[in-house]
Short mmCIF file of C-alpha atoms in Angstrom, two decimals:
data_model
loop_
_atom_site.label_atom_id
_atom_site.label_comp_id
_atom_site.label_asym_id
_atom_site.label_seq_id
_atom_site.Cartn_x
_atom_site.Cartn_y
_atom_site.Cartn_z
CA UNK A 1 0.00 0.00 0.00
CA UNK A 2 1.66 3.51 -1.30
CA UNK A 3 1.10 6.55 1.15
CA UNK A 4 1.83 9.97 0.88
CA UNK A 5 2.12 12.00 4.28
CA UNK A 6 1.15 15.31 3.72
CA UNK A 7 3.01 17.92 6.58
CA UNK A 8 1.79 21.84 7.14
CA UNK A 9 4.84 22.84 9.03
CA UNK A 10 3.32 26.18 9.54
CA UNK A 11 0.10 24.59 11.07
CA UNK A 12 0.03 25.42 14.68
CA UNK A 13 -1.16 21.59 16.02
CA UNK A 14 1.98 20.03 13.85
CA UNK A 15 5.58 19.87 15.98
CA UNK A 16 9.10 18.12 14.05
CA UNK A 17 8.42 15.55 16.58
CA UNK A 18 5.27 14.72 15.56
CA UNK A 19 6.10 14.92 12.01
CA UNK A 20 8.98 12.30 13.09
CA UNK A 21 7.00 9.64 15.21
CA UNK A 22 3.75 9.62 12.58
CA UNK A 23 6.35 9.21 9.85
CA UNK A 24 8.39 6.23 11.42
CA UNK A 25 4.94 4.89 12.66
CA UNK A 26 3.73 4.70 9.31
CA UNK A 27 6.71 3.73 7.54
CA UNK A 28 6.34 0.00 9.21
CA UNK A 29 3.01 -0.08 7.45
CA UNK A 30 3.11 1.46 4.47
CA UNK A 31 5.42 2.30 1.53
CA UNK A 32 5.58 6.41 3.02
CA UNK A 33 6.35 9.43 1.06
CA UNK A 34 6.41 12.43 3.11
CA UNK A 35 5.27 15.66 1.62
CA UNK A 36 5.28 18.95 3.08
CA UNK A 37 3.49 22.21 1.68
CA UNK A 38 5.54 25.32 1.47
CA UNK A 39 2.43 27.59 0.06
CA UNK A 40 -0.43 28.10 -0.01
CA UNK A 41 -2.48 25.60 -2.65
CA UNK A 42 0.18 23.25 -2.48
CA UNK A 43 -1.82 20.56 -0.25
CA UNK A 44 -3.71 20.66 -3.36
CA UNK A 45 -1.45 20.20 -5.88
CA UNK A 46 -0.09 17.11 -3.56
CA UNK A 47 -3.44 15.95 -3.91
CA UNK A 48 -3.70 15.90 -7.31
CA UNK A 49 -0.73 14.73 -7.75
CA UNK A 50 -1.25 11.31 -5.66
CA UNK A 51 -4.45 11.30 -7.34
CA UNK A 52 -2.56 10.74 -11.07
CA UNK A 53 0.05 8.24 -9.28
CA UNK A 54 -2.65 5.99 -7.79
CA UNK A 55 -1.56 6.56 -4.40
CA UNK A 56 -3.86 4.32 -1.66
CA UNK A 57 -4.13 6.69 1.45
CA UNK A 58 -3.22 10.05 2.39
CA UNK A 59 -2.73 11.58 5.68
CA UNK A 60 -2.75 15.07 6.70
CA UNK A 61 -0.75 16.49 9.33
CA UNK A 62 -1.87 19.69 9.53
CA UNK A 63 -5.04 22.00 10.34
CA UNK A 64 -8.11 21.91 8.50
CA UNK A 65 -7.52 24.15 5.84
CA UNK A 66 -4.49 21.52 4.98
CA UNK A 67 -7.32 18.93 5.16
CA UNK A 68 -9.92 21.48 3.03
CA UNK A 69 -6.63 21.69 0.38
CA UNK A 70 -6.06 18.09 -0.08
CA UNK A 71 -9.47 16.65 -0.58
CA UNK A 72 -10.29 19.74 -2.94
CA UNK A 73 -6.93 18.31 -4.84
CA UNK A 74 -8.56 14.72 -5.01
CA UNK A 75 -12.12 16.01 -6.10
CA UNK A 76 -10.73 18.50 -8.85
CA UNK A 77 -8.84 15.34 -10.14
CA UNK A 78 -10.85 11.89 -9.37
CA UNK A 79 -13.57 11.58 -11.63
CA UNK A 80 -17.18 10.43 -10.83
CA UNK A 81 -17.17 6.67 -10.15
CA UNK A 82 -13.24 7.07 -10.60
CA UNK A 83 -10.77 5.37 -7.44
CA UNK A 84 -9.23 8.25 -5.45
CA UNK A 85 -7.08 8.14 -2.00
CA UNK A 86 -8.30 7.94 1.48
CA UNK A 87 -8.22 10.69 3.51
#
């Protein structure tokens, strides 16, 4: 199972060592790519992106307007009846 981890450093609930123990967490589980925004509308674009590379899950690490990016990124790319990630 493919995962992409997507971090909002600037996100006020999300700490390195978070970041650090979710990542080596999941990396035991999943094949992990960690992904962190550096803009705003890039949760989106990550979202997209995972989207067109068939990525199974992703999880956010950030607020809820990293959340509100990243499943606006899968809807604006997975068409109706069309697979798309978990969120």
């Amino acid at each position: 199972m493919r995962a992409v981890l997507i971090v909002n450093p600037n996100a006020t609930s999300t700490t390195p060592a978070g970041r650090d123990l979710l990542a080596h967490a999941l990396e035991s589980r999943v094949k992990l790519t960690v992904a962190h925004t550096d803009h705003r509308g890039h949760a989106i674009e990550i979202g997209r992106d995972a989207v067109r590379d068939g990525v199974d899950v992703l999880i956010v690490h950030g607020g809820d307007g990293t959340v509100n990016e990243v499943v606006n990124g899968i809807l604006g790319e997975a068409g109706p009846g069309e697979p798309a990630p978990a969120v």
